[in-house]
Amino acid sequence: DPKQVTHEVEEGLYDAILAKYEEEWKKA
């Protein structure tokens, strides 16, 4: 299902963005 693949990709991007922000918060 293409929509399922897109959803999984979006979740991966969301996780990556959250991880990046967590790194910034730890530095602050």
Short mmCIF file of C-alpha atoms in Angstrom, two decimals:
data_model
loop_
_atom_site.label_atom_id
_atom_site.label_comp_id
_atom_site.label_asym_id
_atom_site.label_seq_id
_atom_site.Cartn_x
_atom_site.Cartn_y
_atom_site.Cartn_z
CA ASP A 1 0.00 0.00 0.00
CA PRO A 2 1.73 3.24 -1.14
CA LYS A 3 0.00 5.24 1.59
CA GLN A 4 1.41 2.90 4.26
CA VAL A 5 4.93 3.36 2.87
CA THR A 6 4.52 7.15 2.90
CA HIS A 7 3.26 7.00 6.48
CA GLU A 8 6.30 4.99 7.56
CA VAL A 9 8.63 7.46 5.83
CA GLU A 10 6.91 10.39 7.55
CA GLU A 11 7.28 8.65 10.92
CA GLY A 12 10.98 8.17 10.22
CA LEU A 13 11.41 11.86 9.39
CA TYR A 14 9.48 12.85 12.50
CA ASP A 15 11.71 10.66 14.68
CA ALA A 16 14.82 12.15 13.07
CA ILE A 17 13.59 15.71 13.67
CA LEU A 18 12.75 14.93 17.30
CA ALA A 19 16.21 13.44 17.83
CA LYS A 20 17.81 16.56 16.32
CA TYR A 21 15.82 18.87 18.61
CA GLU A 22 16.71 16.74 21.64
CA GLU A 23 20.39 17.19 20.77
CA GLU A 24 19.90 20.97 20.64
CA TRP A 25 18.06 20.99 23.97
CA LYS A 26 20.88 19.06 25.65
CA LYS A 27 23.41 21.63 24.40
CA ALA A 28 21.36 24.58 25.64
#
